[in-house]
Tab-separated table of N, CA and C in Angstrom:
chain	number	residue	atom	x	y	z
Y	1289	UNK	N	16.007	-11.754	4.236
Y	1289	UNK	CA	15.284	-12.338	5.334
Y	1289	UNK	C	13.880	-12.713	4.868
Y	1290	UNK	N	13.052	-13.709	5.153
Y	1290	UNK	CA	11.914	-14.287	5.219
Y	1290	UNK	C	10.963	-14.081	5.924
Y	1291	UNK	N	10.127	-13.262	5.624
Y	1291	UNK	CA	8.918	-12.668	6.321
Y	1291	UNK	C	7.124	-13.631	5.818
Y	1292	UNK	N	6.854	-14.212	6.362
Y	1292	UNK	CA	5.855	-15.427	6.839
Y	1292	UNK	C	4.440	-14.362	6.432
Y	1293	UNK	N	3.569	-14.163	5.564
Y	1293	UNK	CA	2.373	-13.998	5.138
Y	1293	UNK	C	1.276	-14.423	6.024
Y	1294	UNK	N	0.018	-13.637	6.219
Y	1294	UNK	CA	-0.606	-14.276	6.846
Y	1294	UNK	C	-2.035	-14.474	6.498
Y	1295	UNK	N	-1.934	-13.668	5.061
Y	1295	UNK	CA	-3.066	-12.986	4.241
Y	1295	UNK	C	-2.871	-12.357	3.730
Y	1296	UNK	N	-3.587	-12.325	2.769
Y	1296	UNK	CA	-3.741	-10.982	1.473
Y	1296	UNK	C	-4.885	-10.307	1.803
Y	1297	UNK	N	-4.650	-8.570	1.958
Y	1297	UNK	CA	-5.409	-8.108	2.193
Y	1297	UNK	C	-6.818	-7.767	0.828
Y	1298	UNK	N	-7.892	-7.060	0.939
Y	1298	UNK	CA	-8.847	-7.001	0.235
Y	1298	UNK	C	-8.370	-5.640	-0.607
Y	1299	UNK	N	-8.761	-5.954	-2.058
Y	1299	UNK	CA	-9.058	-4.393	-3.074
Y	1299	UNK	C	-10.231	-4.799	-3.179
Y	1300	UNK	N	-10.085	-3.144	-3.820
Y	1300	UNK	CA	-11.402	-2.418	-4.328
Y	1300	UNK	C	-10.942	-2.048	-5.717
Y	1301	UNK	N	-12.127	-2.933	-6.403
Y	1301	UNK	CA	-12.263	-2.894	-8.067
Y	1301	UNK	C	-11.526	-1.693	-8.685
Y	1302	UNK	N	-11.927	-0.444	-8.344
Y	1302	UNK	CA	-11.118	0.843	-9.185
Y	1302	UNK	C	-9.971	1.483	-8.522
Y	1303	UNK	N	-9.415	1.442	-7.441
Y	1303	UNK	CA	-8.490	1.641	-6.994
Y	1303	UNK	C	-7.300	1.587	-7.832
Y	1304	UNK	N	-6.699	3.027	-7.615
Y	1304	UNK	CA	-5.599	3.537	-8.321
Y	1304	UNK	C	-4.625	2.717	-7.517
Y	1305	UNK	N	-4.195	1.996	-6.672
Y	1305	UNK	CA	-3.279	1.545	-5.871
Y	1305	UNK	C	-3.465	0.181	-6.031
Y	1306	UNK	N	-4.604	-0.300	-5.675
Y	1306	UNK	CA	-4.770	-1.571	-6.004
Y	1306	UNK	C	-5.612	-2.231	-6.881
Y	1307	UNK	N	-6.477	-1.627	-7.302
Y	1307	UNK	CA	-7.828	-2.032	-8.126
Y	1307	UNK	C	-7.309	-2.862	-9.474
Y	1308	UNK	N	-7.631	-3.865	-9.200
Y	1308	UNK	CA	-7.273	-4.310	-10.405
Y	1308	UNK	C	-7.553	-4.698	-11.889
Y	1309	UNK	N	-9.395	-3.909	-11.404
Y	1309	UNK	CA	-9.894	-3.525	-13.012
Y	1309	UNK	C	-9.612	-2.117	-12.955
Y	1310	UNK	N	-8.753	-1.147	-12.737
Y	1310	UNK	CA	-8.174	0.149	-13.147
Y	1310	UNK	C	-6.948	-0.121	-14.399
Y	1311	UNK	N	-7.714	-0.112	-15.116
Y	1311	UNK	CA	-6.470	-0.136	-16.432
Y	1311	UNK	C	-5.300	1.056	-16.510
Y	1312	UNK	N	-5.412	1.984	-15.803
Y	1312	UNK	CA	-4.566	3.058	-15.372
Y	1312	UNK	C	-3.581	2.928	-13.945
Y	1313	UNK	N	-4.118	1.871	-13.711
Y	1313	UNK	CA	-3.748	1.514	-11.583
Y	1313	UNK	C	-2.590	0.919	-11.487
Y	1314	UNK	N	-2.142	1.256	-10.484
Y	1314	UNK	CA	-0.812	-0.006	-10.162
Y	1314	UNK	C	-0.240	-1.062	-9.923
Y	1315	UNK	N	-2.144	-1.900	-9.558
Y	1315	UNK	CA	-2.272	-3.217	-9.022
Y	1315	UNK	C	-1.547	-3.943	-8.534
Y	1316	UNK	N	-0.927	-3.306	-7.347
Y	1316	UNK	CA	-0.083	-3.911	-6.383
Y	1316	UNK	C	-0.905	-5.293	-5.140
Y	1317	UNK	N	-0.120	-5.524	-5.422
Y	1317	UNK	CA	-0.598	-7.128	-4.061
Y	1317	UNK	C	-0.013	-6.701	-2.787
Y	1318	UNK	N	-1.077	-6.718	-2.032
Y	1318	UNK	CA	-0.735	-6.413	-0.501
Y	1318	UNK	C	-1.331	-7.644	0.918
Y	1319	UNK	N	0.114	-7.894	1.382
Y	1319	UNK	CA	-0.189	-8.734	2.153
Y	1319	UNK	C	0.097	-8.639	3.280
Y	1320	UNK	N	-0.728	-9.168	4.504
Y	1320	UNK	CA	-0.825	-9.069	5.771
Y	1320	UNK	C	0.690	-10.280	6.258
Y	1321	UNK	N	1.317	-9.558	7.433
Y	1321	UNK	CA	2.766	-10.197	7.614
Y	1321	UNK	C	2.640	-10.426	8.970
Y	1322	UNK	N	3.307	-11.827	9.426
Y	1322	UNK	CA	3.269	-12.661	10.836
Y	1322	UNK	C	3.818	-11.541	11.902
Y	1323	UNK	N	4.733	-10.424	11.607
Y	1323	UNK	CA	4.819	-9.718	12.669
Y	1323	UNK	C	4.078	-8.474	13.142
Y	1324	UNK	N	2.713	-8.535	11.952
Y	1324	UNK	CA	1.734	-6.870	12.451
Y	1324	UNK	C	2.071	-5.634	11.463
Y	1325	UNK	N	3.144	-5.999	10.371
Y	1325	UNK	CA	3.393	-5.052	9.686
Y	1325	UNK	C	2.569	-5.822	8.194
Y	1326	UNK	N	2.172	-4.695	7.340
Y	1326	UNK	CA	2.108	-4.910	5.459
Y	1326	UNK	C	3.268	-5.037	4.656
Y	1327	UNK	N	2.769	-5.501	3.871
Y	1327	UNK	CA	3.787	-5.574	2.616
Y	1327	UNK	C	3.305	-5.758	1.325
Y	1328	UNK	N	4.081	-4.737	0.201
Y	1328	UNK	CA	3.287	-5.188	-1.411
Y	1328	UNK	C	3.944	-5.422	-2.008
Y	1329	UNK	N	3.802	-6.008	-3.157
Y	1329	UNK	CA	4.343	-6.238	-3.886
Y	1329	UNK	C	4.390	-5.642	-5.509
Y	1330	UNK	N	5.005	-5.025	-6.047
Y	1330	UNK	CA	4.686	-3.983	-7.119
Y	1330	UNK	C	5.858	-3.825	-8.020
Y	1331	UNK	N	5.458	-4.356	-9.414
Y	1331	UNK	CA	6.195	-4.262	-10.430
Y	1331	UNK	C	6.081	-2.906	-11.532
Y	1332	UNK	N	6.653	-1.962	-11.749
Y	1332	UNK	CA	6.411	-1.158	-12.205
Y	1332	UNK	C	6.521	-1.036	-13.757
Y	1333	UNK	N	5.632	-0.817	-14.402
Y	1333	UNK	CA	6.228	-1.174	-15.884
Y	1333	UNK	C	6.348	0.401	-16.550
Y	1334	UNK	N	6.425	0.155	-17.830
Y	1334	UNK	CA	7.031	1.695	-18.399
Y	1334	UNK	C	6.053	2.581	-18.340
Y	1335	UNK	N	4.295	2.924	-18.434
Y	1335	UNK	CA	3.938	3.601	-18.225
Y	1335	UNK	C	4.543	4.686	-17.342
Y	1336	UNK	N	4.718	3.911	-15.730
Y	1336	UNK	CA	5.091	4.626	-14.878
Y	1336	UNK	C	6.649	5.267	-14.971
Y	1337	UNK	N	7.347	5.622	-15.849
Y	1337	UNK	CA	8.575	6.379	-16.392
Y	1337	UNK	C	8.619	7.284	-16.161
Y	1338	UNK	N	9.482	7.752	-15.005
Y	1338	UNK	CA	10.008	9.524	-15.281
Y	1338	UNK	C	11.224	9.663	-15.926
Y	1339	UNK	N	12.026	9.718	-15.249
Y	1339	UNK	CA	13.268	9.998	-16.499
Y	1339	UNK	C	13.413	8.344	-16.743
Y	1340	UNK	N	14.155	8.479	-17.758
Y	1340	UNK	CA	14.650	7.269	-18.825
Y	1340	UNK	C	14.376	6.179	-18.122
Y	1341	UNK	N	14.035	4.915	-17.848
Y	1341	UNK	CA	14.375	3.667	-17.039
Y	1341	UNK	C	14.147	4.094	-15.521
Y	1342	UNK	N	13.316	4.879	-15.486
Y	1342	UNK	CA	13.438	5.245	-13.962
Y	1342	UNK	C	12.087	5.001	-13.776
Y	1343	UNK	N	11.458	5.265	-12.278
Y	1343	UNK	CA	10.260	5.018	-11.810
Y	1343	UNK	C	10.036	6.277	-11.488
Y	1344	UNK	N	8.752	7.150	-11.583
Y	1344	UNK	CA	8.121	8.069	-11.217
Y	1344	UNK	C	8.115	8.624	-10.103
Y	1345	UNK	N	8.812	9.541	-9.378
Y	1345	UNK	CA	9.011	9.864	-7.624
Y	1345	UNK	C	7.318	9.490	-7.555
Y	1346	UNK	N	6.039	10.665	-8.563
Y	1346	UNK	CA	4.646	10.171	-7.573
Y	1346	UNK	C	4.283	9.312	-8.246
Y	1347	UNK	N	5.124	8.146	-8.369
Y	1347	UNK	CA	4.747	6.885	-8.386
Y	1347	UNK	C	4.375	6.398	-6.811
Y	1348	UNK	N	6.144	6.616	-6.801
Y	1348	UNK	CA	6.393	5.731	-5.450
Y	1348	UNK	C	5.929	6.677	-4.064
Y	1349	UNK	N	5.471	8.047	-4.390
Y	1349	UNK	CA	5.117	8.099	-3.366
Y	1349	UNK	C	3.659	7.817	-3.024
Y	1350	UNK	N	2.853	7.424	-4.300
Y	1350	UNK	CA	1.370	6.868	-4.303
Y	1350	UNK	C	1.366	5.554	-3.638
Y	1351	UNK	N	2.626	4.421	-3.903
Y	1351	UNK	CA	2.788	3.143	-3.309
Y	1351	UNK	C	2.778	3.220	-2.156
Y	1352	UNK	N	3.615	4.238	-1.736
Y	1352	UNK	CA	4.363	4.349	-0.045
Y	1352	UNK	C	2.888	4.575	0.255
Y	1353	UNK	N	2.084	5.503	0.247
Y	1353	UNK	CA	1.223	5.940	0.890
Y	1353	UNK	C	0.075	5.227	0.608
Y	1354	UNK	N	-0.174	4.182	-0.434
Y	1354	UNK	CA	-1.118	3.485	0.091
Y	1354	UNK	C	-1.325	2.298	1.004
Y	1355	UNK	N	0.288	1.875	1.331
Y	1355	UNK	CA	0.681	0.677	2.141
Y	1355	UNK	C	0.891	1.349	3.463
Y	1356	UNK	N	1.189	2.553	3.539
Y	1356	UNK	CA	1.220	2.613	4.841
Y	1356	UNK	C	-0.335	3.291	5.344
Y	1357	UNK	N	-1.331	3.541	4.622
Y	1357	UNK	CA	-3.070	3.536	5.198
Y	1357	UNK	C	-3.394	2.157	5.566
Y	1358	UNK	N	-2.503	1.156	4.884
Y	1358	UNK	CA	-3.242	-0.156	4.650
Y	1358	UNK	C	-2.287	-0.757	6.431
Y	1359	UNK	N	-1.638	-0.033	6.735
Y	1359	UNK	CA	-0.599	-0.720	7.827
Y	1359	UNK	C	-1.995	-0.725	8.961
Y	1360	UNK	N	-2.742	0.036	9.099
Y	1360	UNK	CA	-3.819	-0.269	9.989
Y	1360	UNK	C	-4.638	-1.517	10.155
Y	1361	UNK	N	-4.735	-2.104	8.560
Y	1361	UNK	CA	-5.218	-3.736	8.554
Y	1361	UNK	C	-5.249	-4.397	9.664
Y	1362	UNK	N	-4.060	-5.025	9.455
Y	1362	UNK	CA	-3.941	-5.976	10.697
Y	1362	UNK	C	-4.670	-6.150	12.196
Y	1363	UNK	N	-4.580	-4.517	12.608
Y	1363	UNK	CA	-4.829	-4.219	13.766
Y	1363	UNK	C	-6.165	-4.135	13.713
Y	1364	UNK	N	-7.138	-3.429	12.612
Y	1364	UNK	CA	-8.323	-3.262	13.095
Y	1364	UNK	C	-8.805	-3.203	10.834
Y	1365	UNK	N	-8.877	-4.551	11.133
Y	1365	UNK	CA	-9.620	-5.041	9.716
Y	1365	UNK	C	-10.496	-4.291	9.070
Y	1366	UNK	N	-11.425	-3.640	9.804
Y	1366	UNK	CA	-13.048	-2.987	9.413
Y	1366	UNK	C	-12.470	-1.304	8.845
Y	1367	UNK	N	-10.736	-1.542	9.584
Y	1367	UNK	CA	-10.948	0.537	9.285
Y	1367	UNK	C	-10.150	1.016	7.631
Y	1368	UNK	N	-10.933	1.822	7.222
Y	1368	UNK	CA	-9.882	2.454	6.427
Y	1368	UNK	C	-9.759	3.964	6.673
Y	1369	UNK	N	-9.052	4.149	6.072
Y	1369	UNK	CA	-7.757	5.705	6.446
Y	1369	UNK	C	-7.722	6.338	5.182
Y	1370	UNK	N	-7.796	7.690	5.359
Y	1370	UNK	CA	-7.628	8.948	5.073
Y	1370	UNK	C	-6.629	9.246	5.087
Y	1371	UNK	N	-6.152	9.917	4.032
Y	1371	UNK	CA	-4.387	10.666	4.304
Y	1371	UNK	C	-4.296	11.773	4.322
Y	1372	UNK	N	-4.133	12.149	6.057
Y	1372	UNK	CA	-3.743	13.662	6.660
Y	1372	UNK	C	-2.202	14.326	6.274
Y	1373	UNK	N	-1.455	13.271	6.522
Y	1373	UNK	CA	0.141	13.729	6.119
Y	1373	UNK	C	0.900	12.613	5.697
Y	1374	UNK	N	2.162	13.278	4.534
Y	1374	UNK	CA	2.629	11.799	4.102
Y	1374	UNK	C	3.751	12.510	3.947
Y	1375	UNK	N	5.055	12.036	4.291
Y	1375	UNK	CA	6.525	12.851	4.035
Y	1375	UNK	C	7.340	11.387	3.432
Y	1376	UNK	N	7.726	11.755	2.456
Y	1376	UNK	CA	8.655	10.736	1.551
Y	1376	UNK	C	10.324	11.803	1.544
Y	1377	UNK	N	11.124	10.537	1.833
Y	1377	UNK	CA	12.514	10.094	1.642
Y	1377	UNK	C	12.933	9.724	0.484
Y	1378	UNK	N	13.459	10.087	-1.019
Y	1378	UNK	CA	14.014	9.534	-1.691
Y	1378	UNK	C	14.987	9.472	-1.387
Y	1379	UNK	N	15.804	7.902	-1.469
Y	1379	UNK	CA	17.427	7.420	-1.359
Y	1379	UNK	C	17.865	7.548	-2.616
Y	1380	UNK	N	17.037	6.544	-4.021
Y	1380	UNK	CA	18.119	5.451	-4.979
Y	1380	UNK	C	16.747	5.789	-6.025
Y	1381	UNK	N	17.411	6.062	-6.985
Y	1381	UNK	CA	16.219	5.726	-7.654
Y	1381	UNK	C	15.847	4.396	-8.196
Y	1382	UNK	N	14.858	4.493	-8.703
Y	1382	UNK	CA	13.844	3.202	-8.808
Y	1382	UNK	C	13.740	2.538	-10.133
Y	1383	UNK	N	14.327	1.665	-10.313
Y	1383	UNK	CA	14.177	0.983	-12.016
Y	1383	UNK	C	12.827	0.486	-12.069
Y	1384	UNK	N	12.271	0.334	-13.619
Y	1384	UNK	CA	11.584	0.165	-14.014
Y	1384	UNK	C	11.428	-1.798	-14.068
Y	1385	UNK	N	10.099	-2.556	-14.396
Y	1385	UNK	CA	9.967	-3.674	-14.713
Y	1385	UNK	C	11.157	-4.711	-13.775
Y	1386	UNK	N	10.976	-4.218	-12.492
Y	1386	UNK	CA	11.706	-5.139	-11.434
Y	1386	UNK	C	10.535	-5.286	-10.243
Y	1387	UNK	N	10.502	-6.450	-9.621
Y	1387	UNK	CA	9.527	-6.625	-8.317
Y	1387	UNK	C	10.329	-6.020	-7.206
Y	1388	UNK	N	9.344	-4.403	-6.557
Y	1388	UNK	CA	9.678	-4.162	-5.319
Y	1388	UNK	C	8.995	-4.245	-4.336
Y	1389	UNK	N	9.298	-4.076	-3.169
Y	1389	UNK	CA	8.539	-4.907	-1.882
Y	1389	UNK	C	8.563	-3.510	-1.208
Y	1390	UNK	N	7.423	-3.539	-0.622
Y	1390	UNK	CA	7.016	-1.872	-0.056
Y	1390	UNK	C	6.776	-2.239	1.228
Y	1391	UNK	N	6.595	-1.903	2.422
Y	1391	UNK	CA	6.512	-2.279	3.779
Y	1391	UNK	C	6.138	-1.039	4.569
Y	1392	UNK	N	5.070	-1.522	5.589
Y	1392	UNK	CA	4.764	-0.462	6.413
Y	1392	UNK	C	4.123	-1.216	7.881
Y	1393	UNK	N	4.615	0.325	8.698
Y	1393	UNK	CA	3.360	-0.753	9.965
Y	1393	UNK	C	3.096	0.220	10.830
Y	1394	UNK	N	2.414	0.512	11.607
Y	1394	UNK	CA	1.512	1.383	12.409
Y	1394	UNK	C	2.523	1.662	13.795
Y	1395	UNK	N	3.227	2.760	13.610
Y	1395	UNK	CA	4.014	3.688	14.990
Y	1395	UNK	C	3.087	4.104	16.116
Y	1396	UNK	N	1.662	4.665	16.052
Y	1396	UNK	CA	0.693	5.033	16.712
Y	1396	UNK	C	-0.570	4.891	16.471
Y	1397	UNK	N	-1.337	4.518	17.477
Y	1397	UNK	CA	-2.675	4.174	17.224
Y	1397	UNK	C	-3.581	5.053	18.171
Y	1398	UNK	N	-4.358	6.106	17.741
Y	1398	UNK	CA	-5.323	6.149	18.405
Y	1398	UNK	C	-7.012	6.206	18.037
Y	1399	UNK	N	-8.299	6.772	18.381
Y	1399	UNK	CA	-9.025	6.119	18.016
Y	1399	UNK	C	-9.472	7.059	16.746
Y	1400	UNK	N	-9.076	7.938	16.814
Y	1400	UNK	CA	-9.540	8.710	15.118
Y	1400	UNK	C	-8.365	8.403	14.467
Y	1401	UNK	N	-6.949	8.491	14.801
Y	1401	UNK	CA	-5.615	8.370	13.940
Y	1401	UNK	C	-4.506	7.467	14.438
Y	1402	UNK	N	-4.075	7.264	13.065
Y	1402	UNK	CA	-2.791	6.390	13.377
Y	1402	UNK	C	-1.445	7.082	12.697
Y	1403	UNK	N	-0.075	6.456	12.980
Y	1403	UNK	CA	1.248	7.034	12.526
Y	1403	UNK	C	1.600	6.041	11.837
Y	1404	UNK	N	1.660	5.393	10.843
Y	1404	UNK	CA	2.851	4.661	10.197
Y	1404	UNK	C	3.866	5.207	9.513
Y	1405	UNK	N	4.719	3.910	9.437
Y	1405	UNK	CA	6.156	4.533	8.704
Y	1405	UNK	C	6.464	3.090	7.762
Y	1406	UNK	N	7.254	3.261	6.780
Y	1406	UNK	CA	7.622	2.377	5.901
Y	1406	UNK	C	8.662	2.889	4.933
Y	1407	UNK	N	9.197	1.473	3.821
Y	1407	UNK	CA	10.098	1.810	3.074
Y	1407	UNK	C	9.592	0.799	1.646
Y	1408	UNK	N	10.392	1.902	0.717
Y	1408	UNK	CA	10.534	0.959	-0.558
Y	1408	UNK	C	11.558	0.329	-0.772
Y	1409	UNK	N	12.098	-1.042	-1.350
Y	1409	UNK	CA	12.962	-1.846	-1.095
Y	1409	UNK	C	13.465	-2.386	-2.638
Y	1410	UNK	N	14.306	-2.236	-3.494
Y	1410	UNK	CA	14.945	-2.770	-4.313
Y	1410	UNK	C	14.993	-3.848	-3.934
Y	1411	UNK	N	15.387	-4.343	-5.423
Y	1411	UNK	CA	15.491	-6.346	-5.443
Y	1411	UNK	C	16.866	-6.801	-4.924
Y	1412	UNK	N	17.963	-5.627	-4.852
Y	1412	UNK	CA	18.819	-6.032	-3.867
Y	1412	UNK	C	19.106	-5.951	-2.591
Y	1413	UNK	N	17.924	-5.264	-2.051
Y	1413	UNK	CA	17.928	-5.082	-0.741
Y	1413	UNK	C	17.857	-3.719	-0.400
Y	1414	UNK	N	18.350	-3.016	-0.893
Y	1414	UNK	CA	18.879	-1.618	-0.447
Y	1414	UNK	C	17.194	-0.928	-0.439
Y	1415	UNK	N	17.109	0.227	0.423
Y	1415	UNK	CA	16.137	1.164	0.136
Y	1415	UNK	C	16.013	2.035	-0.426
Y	1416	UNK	N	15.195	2.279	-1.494
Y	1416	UNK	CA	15.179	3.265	-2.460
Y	1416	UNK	C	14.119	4.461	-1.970
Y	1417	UNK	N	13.201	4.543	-1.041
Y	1417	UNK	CA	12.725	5.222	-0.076
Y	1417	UNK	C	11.959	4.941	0.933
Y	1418	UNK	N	12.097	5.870	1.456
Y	1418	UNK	CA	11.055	5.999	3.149
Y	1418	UNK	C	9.831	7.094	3.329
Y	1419	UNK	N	9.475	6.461	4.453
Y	1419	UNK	CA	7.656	7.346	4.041
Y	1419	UNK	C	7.485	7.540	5.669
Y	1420	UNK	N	6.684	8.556	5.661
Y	1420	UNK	CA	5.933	8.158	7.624
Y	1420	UNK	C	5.111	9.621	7.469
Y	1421	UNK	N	3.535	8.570	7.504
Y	1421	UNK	CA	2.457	9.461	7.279
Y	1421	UNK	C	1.273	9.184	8.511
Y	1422	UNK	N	0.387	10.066	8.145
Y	1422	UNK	CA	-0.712	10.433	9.201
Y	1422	UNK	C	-2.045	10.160	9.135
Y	1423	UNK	N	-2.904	9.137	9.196
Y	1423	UNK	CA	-4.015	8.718	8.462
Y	1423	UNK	C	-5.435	8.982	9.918
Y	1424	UNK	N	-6.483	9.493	8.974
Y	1424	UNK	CA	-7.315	9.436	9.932
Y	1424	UNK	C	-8.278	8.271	9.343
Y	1425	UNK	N	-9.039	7.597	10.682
Y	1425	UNK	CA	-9.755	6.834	10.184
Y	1425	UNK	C	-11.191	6.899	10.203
Y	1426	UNK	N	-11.800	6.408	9.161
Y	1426	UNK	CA	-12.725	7.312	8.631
Y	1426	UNK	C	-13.656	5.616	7.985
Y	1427	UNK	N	-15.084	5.837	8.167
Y	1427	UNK	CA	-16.055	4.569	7.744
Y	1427	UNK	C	-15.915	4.531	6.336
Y	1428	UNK	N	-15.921	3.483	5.230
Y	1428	UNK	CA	-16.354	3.606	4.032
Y	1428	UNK	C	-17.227	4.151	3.619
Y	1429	UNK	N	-18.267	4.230	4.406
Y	1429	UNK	CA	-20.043	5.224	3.910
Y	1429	UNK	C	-19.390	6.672	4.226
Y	1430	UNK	N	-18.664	7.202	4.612
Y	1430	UNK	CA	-18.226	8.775	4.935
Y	1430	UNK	C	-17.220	8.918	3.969
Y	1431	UNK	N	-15.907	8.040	3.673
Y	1431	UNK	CA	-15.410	8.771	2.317
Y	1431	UNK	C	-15.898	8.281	1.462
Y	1432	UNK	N	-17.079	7.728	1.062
Y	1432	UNK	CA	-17.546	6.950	-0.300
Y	1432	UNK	C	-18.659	7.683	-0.823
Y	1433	UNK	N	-19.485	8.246	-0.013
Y	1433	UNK	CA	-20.573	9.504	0.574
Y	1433	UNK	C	-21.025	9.830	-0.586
Y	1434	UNK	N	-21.556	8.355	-1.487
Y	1434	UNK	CA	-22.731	7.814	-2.102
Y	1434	UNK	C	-23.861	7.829	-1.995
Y	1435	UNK	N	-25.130	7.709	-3.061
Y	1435	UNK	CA	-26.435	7.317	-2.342
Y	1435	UNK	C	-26.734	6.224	-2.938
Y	1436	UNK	N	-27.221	5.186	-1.915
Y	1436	UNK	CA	-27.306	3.751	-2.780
Y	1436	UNK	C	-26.228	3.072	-2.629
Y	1437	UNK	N	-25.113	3.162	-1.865
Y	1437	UNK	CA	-23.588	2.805	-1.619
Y	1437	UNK	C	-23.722	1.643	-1.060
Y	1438	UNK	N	-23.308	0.156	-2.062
Y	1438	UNK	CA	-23.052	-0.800	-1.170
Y	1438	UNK	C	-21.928	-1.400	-0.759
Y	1439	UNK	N	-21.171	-1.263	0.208
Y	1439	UNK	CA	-19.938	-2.058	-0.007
Y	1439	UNK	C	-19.585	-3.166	-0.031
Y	1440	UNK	N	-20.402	-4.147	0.060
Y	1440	UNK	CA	-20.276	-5.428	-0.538
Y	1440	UNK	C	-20.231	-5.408	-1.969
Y	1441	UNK	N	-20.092	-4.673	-2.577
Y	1441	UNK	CA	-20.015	-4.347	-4.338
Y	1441	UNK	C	-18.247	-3.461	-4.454
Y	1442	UNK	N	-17.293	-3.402	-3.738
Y	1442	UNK	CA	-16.583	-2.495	-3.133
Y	1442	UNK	C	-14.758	-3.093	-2.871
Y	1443	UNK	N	-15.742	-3.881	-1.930
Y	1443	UNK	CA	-14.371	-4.614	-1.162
Y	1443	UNK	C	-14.375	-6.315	-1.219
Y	1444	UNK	N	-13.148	-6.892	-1.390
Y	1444	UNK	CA	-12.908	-7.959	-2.469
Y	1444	UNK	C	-11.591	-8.677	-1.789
Y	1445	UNK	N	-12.291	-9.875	-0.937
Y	1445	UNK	CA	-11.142	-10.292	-0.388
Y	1445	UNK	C	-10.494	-11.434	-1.262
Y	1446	UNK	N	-9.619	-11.971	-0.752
Y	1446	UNK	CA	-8.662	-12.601	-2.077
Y	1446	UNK	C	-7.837	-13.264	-1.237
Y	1447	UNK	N	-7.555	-14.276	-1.914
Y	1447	UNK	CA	-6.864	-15.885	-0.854
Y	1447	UNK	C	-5.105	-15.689	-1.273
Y	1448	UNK	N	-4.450	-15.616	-0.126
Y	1448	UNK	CA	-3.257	-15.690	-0.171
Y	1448	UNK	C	-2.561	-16.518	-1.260
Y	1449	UNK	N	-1.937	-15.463	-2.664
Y	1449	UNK	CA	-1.027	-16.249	-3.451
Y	1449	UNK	C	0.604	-16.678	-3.279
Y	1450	UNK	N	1.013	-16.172	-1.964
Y	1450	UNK	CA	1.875	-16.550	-1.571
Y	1450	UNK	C	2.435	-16.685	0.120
Y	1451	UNK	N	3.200	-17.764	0.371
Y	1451	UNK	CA	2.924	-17.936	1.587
Y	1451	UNK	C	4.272	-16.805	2.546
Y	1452	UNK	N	5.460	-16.828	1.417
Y	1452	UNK	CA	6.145	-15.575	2.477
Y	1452	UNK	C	6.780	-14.771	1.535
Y	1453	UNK	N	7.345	-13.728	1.985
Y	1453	UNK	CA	8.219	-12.685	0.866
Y	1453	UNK	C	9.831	-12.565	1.651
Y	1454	UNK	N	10.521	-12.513	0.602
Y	1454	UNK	CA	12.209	-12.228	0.855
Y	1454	UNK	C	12.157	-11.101	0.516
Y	1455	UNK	N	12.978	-10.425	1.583
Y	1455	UNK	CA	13.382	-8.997	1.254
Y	1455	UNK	C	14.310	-8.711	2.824
């Protein structure tokens, strides 16, 4: 099925999830989707190896859980999230050096916390896991809790490289 993009959301330079000057990071692409939910996009290469040809369980549960903090986007652009609770589902395991599509979207909203839930998605469709975590939301100057902290040096928006994703 064809899910319609509506934006790419913003990284942050060192980010283990997305940063994409982290030479250690996962630099996944995350994009804002026409129905209110996220989605990334994330190729895993061999670094990330647990057993033979496989993908790292805290790989994927670092992916799951940063797409589903990011499921708040949509709804309220300015917030980012804290991770109170995160419970992962392994189904299938996860091959290595294939594009998977990660998905999440916000079950509950209130004004300190939200609920999302999401899945990781093989290139054939099937789900290789599920996630549904607990994020509080929290200002960048409070978890960044710097002196001299600018976040215009921080956060890094970025023009949609694609207009929809199959999955």
């Amino acid at each position: 099925m064809e899910h319609k993009v509506t934006g790419k959301q913003f990284i942050t330079e060192m980010c283990f999830g997305c940063g994409m000057d982290n030479g250690s990071g996962l630099h996944g692409r995350f994009y804002n989707l026409a129905d209110g939910s996220v989605a990334a996009v994330f190729e895993p290469g061999d670094v990330f190896q647990g057993y033979p040809q496989r993908l790292h369980g805290g790989v994927t549960a670092s992916m799951l859980d940063e797409v589903l903090g990011r499921a708040i986007l949509p709804l309220e652009p300015d917030t980012w999230a804290v991770t109170a609770e995160l419970t992962i589902r392994y189904k299938k395991p996860v091959p290595l050096q294939v594009p998977l599509i990660i998905t999440a979207k916000v079950t509950d909203n209130n004004r300190r916390l939200f609920h999302s839930s999401g899945e990781m998605i093989l290139p054939d469709g099937e789900v290789a896991a599920t996630a549904t975590g607990v994020y509080m939301k929290q200002p960048l100057e409070r978890i960044a809790d710097m002196e001299g902290f600018d976040p215009g040096k921080i956060r890094y928006e970025q023009e949609s490289d694609v207009l929809s994703l199959e999955y």
